[in-house]
Coordinates of C-alpha atoms and ligand atoms in Angstrom, one line a residue:
X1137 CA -69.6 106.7 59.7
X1138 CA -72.1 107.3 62.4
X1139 CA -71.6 105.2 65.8
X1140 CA -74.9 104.1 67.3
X1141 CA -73.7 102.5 70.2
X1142 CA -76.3 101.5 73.0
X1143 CA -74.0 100.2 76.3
X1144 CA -73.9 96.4 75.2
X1145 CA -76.3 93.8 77.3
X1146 CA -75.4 90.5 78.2
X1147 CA -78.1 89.1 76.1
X1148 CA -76.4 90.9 73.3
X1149 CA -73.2 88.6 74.1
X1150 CA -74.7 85.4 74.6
X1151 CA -76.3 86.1 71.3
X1152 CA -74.1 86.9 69.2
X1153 CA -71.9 84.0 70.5
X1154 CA -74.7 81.6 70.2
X1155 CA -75.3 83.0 66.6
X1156 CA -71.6 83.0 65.4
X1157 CA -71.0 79.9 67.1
X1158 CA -68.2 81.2 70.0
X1159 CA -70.2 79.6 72.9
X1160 CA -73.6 77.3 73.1
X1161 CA -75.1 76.0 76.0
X1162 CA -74.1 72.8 77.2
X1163 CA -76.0 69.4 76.7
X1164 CA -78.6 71.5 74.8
X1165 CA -80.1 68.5 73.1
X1166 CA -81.1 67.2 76.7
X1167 CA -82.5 70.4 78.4
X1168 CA -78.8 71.8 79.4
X1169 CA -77.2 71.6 82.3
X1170 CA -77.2 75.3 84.1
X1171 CA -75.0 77.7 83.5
X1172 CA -72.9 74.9 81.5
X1173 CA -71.3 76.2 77.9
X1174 CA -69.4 74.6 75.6
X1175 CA -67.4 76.3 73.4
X1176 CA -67.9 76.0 69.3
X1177 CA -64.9 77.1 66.5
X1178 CA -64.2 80.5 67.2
X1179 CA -64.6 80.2 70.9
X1180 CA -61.9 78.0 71.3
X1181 CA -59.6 79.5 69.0
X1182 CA -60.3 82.8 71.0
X1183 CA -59.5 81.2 74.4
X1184 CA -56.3 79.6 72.6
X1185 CA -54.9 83.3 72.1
X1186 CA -55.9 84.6 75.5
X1187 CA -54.4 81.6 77.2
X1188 CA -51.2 82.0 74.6
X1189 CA -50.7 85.8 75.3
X1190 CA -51.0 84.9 79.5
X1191 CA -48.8 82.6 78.9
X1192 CA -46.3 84.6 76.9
X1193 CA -46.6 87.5 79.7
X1194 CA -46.1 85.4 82.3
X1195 CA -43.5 82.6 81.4
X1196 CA -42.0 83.0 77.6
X1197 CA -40.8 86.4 78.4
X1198 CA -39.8 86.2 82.0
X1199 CA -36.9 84.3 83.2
X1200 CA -38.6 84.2 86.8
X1201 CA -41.0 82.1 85.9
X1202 CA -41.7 78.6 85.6
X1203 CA -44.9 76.3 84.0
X1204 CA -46.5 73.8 85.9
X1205 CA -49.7 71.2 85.5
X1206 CA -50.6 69.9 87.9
X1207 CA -53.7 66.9 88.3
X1208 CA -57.1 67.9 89.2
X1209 CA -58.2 65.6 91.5
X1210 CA -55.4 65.5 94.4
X1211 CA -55.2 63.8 97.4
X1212 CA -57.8 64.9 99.7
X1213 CA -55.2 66.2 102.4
X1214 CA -54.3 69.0 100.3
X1215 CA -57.7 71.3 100.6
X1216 CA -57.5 69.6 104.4
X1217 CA -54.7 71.6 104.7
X1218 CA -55.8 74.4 102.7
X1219 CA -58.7 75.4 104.5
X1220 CA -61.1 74.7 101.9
X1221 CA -62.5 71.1 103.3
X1222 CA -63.4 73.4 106.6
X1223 CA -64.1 76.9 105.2
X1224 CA -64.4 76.8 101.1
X1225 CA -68.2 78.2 101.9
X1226 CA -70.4 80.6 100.9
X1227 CA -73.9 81.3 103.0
X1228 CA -76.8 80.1 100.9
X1229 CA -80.5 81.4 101.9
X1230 CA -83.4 79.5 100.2
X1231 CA -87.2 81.2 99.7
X1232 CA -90.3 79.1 101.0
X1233 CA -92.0 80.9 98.8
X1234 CA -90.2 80.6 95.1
X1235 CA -88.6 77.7 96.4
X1236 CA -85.4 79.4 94.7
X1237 CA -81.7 79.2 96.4
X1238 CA -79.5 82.6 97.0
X1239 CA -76.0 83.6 98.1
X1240 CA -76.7 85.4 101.5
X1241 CA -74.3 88.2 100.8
X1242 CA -75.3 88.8 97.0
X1243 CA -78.8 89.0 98.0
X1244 CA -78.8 92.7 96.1
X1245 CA -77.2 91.9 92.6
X1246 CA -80.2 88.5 93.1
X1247 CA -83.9 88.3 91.4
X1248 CA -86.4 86.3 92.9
X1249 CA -88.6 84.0 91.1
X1250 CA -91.8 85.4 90.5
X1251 CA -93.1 87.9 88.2
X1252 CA -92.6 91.2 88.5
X1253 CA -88.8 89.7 89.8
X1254 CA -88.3 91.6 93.1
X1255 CA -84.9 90.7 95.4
X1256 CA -84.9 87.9 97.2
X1257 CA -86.4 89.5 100.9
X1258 CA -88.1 92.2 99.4
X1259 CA -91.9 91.6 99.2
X1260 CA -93.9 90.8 102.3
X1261 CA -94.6 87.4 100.8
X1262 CA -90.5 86.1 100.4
X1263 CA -89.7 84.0 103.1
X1264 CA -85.9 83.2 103.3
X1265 CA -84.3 80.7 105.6
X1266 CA -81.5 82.1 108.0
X1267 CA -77.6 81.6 106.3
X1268 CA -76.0 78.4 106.0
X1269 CA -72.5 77.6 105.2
X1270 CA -72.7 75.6 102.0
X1271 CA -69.4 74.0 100.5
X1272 CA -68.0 74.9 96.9
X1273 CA -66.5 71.8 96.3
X1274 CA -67.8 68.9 94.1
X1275 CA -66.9 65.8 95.8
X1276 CA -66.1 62.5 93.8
X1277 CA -64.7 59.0 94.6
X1278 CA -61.1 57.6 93.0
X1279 CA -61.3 53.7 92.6
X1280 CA -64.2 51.2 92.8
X1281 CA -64.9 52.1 96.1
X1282 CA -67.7 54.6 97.1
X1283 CA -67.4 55.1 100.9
X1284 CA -65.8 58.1 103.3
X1285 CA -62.0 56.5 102.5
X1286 CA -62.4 57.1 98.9
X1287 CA -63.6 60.7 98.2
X1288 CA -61.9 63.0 96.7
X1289 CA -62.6 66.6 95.2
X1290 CA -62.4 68.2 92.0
X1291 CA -59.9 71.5 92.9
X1292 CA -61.7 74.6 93.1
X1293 CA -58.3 76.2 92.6
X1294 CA -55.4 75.5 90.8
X1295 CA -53.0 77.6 93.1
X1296 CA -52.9 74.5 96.0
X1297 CA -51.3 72.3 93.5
X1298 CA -48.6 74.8 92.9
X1299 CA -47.9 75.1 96.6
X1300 CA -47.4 71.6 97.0
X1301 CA -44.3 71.1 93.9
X1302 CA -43.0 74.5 95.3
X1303 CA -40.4 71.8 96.9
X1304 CA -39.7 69.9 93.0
X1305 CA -40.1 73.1 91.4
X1306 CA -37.6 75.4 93.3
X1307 CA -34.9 72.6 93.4
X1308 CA -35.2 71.4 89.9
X1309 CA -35.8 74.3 88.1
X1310 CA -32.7 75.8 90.5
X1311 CA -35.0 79.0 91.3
X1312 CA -34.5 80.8 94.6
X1313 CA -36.8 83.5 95.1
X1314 CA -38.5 86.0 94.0
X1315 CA -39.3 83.2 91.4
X1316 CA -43.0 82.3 90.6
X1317 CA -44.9 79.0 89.0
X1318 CA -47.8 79.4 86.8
X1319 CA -50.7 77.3 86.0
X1320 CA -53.5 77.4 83.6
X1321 CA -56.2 74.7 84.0
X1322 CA -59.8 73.6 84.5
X1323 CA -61.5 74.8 88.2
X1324 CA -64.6 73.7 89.3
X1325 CA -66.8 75.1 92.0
X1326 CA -70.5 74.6 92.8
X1327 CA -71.5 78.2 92.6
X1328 CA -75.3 78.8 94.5
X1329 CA -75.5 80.9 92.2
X1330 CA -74.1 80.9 88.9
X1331 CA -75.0 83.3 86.2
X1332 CA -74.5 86.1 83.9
X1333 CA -73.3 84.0 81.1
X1334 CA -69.4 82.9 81.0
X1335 CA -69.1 85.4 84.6
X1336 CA -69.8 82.8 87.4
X1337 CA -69.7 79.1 85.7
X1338 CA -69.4 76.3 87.8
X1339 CA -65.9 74.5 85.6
X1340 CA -63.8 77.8 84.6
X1341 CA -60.2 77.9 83.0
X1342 CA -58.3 79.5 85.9
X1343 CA -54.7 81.2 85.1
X1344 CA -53.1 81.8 88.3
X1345 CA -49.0 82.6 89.1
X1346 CA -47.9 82.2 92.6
X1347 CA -44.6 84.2 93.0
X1348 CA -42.9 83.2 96.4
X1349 CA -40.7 86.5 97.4
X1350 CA -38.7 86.9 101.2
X1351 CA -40.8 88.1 103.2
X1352 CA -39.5 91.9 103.8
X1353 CA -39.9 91.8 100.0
X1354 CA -44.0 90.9 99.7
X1355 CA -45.8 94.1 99.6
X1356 CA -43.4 95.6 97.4
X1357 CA -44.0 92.5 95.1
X1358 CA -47.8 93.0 95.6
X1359 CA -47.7 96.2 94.1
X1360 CA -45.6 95.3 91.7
X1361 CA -47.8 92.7 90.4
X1362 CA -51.1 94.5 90.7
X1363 CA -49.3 97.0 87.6
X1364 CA -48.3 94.6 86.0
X1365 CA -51.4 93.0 85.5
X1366 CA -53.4 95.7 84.9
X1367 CA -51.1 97.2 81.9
X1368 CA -51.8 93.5 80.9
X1369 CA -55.4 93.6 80.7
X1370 CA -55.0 97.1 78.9
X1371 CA -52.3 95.8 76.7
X1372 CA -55.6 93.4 75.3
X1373 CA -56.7 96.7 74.5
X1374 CA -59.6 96.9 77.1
X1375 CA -60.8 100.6 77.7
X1376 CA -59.2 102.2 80.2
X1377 CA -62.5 104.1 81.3
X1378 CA -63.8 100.3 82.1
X1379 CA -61.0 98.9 84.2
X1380 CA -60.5 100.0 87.6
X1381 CA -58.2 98.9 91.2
X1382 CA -60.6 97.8 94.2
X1383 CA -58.7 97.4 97.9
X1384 CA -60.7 95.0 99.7
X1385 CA -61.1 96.6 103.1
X1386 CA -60.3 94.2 106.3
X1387 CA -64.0 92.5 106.4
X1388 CA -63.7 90.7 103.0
X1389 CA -59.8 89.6 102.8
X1390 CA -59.3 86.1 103.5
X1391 CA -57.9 85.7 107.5
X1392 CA -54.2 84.7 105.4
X1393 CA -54.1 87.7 103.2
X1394 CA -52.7 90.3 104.5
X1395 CA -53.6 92.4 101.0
X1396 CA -56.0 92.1 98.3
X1397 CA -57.1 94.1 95.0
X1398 CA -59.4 93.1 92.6
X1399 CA -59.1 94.3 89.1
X1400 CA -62.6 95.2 88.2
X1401 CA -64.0 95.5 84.9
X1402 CA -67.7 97.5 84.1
X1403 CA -69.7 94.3 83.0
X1404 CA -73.0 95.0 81.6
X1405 CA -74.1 93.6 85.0
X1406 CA -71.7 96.8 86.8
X1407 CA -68.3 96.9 88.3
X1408 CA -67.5 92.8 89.1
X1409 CA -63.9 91.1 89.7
X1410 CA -62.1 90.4 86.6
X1411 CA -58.9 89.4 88.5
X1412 CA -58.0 89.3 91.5
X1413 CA -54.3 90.1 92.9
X1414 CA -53.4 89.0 96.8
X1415 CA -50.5 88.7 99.1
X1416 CA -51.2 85.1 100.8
X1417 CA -48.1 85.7 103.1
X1418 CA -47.1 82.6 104.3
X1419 CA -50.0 80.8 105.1
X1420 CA -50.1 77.7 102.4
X1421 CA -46.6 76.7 102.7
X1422 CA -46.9 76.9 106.7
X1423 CA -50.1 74.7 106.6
X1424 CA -49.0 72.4 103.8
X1425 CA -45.7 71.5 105.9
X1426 CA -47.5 71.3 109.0
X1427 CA -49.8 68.8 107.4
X1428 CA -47.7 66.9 105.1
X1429 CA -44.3 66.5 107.6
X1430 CA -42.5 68.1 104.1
X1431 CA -40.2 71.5 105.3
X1432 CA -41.8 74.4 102.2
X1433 CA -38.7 76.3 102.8
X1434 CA -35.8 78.4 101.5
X1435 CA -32.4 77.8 102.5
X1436 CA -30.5 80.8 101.2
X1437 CA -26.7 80.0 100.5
X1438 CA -25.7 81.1 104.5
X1439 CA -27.9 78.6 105.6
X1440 CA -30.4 81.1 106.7
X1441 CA -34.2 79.1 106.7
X1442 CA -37.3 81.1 105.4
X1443 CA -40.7 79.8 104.2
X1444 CA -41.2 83.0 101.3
X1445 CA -44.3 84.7 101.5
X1446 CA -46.5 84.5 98.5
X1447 CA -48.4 87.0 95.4
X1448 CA -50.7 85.2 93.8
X1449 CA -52.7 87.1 90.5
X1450 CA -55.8 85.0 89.3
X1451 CA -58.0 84.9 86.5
X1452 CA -60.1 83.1 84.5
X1453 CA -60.3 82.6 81.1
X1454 CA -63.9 82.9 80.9
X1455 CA -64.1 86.6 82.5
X1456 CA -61.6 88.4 80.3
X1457 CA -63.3 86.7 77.6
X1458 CA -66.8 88.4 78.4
X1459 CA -64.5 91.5 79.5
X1460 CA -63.1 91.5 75.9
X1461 CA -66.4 91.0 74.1
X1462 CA -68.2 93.4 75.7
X1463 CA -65.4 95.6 75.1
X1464 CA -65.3 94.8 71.6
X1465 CA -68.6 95.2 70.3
X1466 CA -70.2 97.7 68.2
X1467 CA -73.3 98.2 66.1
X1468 CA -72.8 101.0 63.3
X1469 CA -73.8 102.2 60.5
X1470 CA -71.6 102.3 57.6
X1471 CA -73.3 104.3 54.6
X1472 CA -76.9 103.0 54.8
X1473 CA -76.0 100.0 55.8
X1474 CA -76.0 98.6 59.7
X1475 CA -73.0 96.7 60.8
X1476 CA -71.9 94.7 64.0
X1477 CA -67.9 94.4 64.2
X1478 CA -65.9 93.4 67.3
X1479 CA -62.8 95.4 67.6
X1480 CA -60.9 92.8 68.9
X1481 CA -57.3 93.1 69.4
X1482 CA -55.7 91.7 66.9
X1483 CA -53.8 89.7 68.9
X1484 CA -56.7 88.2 70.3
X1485 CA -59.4 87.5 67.3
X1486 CA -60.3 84.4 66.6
X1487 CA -59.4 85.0 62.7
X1488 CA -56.5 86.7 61.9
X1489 CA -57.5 87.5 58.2
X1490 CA -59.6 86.6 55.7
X1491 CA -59.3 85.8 51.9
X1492 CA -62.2 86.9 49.2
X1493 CA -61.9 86.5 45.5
X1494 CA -64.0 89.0 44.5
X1495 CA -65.5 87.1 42.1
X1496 CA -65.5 83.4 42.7
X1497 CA -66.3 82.3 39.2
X1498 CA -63.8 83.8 37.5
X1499 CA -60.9 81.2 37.8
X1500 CA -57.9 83.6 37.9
X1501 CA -58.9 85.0 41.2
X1502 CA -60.4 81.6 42.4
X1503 CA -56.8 79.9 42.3
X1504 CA -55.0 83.3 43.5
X1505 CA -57.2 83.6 46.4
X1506 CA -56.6 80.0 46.9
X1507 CA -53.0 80.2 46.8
X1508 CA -52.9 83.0 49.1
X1509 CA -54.7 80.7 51.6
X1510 CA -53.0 78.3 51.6
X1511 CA -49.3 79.7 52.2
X1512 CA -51.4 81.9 55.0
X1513 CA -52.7 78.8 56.8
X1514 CA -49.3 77.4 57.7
X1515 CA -48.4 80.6 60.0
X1516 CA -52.1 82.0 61.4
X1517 CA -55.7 81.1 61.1
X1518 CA -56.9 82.5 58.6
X1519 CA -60.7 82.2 56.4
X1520 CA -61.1 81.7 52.8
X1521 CA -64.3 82.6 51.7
X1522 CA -66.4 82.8 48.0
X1523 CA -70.0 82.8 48.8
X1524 CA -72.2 85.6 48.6
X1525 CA -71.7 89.5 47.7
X1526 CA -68.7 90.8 48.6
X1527 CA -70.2 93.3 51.5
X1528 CA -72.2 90.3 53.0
X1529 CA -68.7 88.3 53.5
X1530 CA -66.9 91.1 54.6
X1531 CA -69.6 92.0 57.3
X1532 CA -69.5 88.5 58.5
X1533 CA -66.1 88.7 59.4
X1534 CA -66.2 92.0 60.9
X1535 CA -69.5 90.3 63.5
X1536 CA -66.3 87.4 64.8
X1537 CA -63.8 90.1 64.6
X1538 CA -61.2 89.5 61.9
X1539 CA -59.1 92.7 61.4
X1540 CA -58.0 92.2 58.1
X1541 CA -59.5 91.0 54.6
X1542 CA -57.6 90.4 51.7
X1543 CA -59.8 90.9 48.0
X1544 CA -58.4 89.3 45.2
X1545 CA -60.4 91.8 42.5
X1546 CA -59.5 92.1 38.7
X1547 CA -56.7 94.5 39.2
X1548 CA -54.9 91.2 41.3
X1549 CA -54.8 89.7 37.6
X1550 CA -53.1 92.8 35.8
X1551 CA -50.2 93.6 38.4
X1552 CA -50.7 91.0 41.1
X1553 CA -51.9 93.3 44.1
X1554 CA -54.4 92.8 46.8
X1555 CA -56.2 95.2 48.6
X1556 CA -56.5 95.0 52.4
X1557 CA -59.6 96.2 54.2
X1558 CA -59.1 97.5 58.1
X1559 CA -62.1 95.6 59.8
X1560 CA -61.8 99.2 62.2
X1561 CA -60.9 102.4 60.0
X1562 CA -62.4 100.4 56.6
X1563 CA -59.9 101.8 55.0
X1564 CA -58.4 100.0 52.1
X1565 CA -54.7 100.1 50.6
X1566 CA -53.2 98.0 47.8
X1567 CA -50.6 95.3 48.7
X1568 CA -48.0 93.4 46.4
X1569 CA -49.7 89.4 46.8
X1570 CA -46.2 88.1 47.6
X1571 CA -45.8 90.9 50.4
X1572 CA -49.0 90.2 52.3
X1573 CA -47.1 86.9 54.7
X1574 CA -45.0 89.5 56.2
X1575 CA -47.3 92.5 56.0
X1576 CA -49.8 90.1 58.4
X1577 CA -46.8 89.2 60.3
X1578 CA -45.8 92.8 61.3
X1579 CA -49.6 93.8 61.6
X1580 CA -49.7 91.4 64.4
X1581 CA -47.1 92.4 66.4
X1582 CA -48.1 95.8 66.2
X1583 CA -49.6 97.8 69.4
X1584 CA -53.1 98.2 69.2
X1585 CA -55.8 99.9 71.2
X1586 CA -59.6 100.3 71.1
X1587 CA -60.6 103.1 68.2
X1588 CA -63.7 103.8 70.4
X1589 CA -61.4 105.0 73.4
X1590 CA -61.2 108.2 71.8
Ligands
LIG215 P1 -66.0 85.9 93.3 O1 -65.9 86.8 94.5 O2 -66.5 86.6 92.1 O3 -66.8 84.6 93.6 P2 -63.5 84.9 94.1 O4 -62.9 86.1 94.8 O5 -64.1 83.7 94.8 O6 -64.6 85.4 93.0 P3 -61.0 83.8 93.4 O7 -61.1 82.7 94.3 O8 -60.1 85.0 93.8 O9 -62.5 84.4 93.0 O10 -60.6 83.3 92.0 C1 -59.7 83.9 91.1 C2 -60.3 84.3 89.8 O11 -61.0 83.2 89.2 C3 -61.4 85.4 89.9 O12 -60.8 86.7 89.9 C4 -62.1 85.1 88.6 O13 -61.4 85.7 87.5 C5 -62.1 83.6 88.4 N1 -63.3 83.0 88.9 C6 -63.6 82.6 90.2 N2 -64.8 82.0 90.3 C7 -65.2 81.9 89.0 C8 -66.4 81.4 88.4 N3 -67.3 80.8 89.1 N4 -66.6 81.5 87.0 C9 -65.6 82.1 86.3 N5 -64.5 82.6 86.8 C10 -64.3 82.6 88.1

């Protein structure tokens, strides 16, 4: 098996997504909307898992943690209070001359608009505007009213609403800390400049924990939490050699933070954030009960008052979901024949198996295949699929990154045995029909990491 691998582009990505339906553009039919995506079969089911196996990491199997959901349009007083009403900016330049609109500090990783694409300032000809703050946050208006009493945002965050329960959440859930509250949900933020596919979108599915800890406690936490999270990201089986820890140095920490690492991933666009892990000390539940009158405090059983310091690890859904396909795909050739297969983990592929009577026609393995199916349905997701040659259906599945197929052939009719394909070794071993539930079952559960690590 000889491995042609060129390092994947993004166009590669949004290609294959667009082609195996993962991912399409939003509001296509009207012109799109930039940078908007909806999501088609197999991008939702991917998202479910990686939203699942957060979850899972971070609350099923922790007894520290608790789940919250919190709304997405609060009252107004909250980002008041959070500093993002005053400060939730980044500095936009426009050019005079392509008329186009840039993030001052990203000016490098920015193309301008005219052909042969330069950066923004630097041809004689770019004119750029001096730096102005320009707000993240899409306003809107609750009730029939549209004026200055009525507006309201949609949170850029889902962290503040967390802050503000930690008062509901810490008595009724009878935590004291270190305990934390996690939070998966839709963020929205009117990026200058979105881009680079699923990377910067302007409405992202955030996953973000907030663990409150005493404070002599917090950078032990910090460090604590920055492990964890990245064995997480390699437990998805993302390649070691393309994750790495970035310290932000005093300049680019928020004024709260008193520590910050992001875990980057290599993108095809270079080293970018995939999540970032900070120690927000005390500052949100300081400013939320200066600005609400409510006391965000600990009383520990001697009565002594603390308001705990906070570690906060955030992520989006949408950038370990490029992370993980980039990571994932390979073009190859298998005998004379070219394949593309995402080594997904299995954990984390959209299909978990598929079904192929080898030859549909032939009503013996139709209704085997069938049956098979459908007592695999009721515990995974799983394809059934009779049309076309055999190498064409299993190639298919190996583009969306199922890790197993399952071939009812003629043998299957003499002594009731499938054989099992591995969508990564393509080796293929013989199964007994009735074993193959809890064969998939302990496939599942088993550790997995990238072949192409090497
Ligand atoms: P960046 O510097 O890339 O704009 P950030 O530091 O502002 O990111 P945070 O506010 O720390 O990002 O958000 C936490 C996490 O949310 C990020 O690590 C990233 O995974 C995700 N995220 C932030 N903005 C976006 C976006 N526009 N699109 C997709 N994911 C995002």
């Amino acid at each position: 098996m000889a491995d042609t691998v060129q390092p994947v582009t993004m166009d590669t990505i949004v290609s294959l997504c667009r082609r195996r339906g993962f991912v399409f553009p939003s509001s296509e039919i009207y012109g799109g909307l930039g940078s908007t995506y909806d999501y088609g079969h197999y991008g939702v089911l991917t998202k479910n898992n990686i939203r699942s196996l957060w979850f899972r990491a971070m609350v099923q199997e922790r007894e520290d943690i608790v789940a919250l959901d919190s709304a997405i349009i609060l009252n107004p007083s909250v980002w008041e209070a959070s500093g993002h009403v005053a400060g939730f900016n980044d500095p936009l330049v426009d050019c005079r001359t392509c008329k186009l609109r840039f993030r001052a500090d990203q000016l490098e990783l920015a193309s301008c608009g005219r052909k042969p694409s330069k950066r923004p300032g630097e041809t004689p000809d770019c004119d750029l505007t001096e730096p102005r703050q320009f707000n993240l946050m899409f306003e809107t208006h609750v009730g029939a009213l549209q004026d200055e009493s009525s507006a309201a945002y949609l949170r850029p965050e889902t962290a503040q609403g967390i802050f503000i329960n930690f008062k509901n959440v810490a008595q009724l859930a009878r935590r004291k800390p270190p305990f934390g509250i996690a939070q998966v949900g839709k963020s929205f933020r009117n990026e200058i400049t979105p881009g680079n596919f699923l990377f910067r979108v302007r409405e992202f599915e955030q996953m973000e924990m907030e663990f409150f800890v005493p404070p002599a406690d917090a950078m032990q936490w910090f460090g604590y939490w920055l492990e964890q999270r990245l064995g997480w990201h390699r437990s998805l089986g993302l390649r070691e050699s393309n994750l790495r820890v970035r310290e932000h140095d005093d300049s680019e920490r928020s004024h709260y933070s008193s520590a910050t690492s992001d875990i980057e991933y290599l993108y095809p666009i270079g080293w970018q954030e995939l999540e970032g892990v900070a120690n927000r000390g005390d500052f949100d539940l300081t400013q939320h009960t200066q600005h609400s009158g409510t006391k965000l405090e600990w009383i520990d059983p001697d009565g002594n008052r603390y308001t705990p310091h906070v570690i906060e690890p955030a992520v989006s859904i949408e950038r370990i979901f490029v992370a993980l396909l980039c990571d994932a795909y390979h073009e190859e050739v298998v005998g004379d024949r070219e394949r593309v297969v995402l080594r997904l983990h299995p954990q984390v592929a959209p299909v978990k198996a598929a079904i192929l009577p080898l030859v549909p026609r032939d009503e013996g393995m139709a209704t085997r295949a069938r049956a098979l199916y459908e007592e695999l349905r009721r515990h995974h997701v799983v394809e059934h699929d009779d049309s076309g040659q055999i190498g064409r259906r299993y190639r298919r599945q190996d583009e969306i990154g199922t890790p197993w197929a399952f071939t009812v052939d003629e043998q299957t009719l003499q002594d009731e045995t499938v054989t099992v394909r591995d969508r990564d070794s393509l080796a293929q071993e013989r199964l007994p029909i009735g074993g193959v539930r809890s064969w998939l079952d302990d496939a599942l559960e088993r550790d997995w990491s990238s072949p192409s690590s090497g």
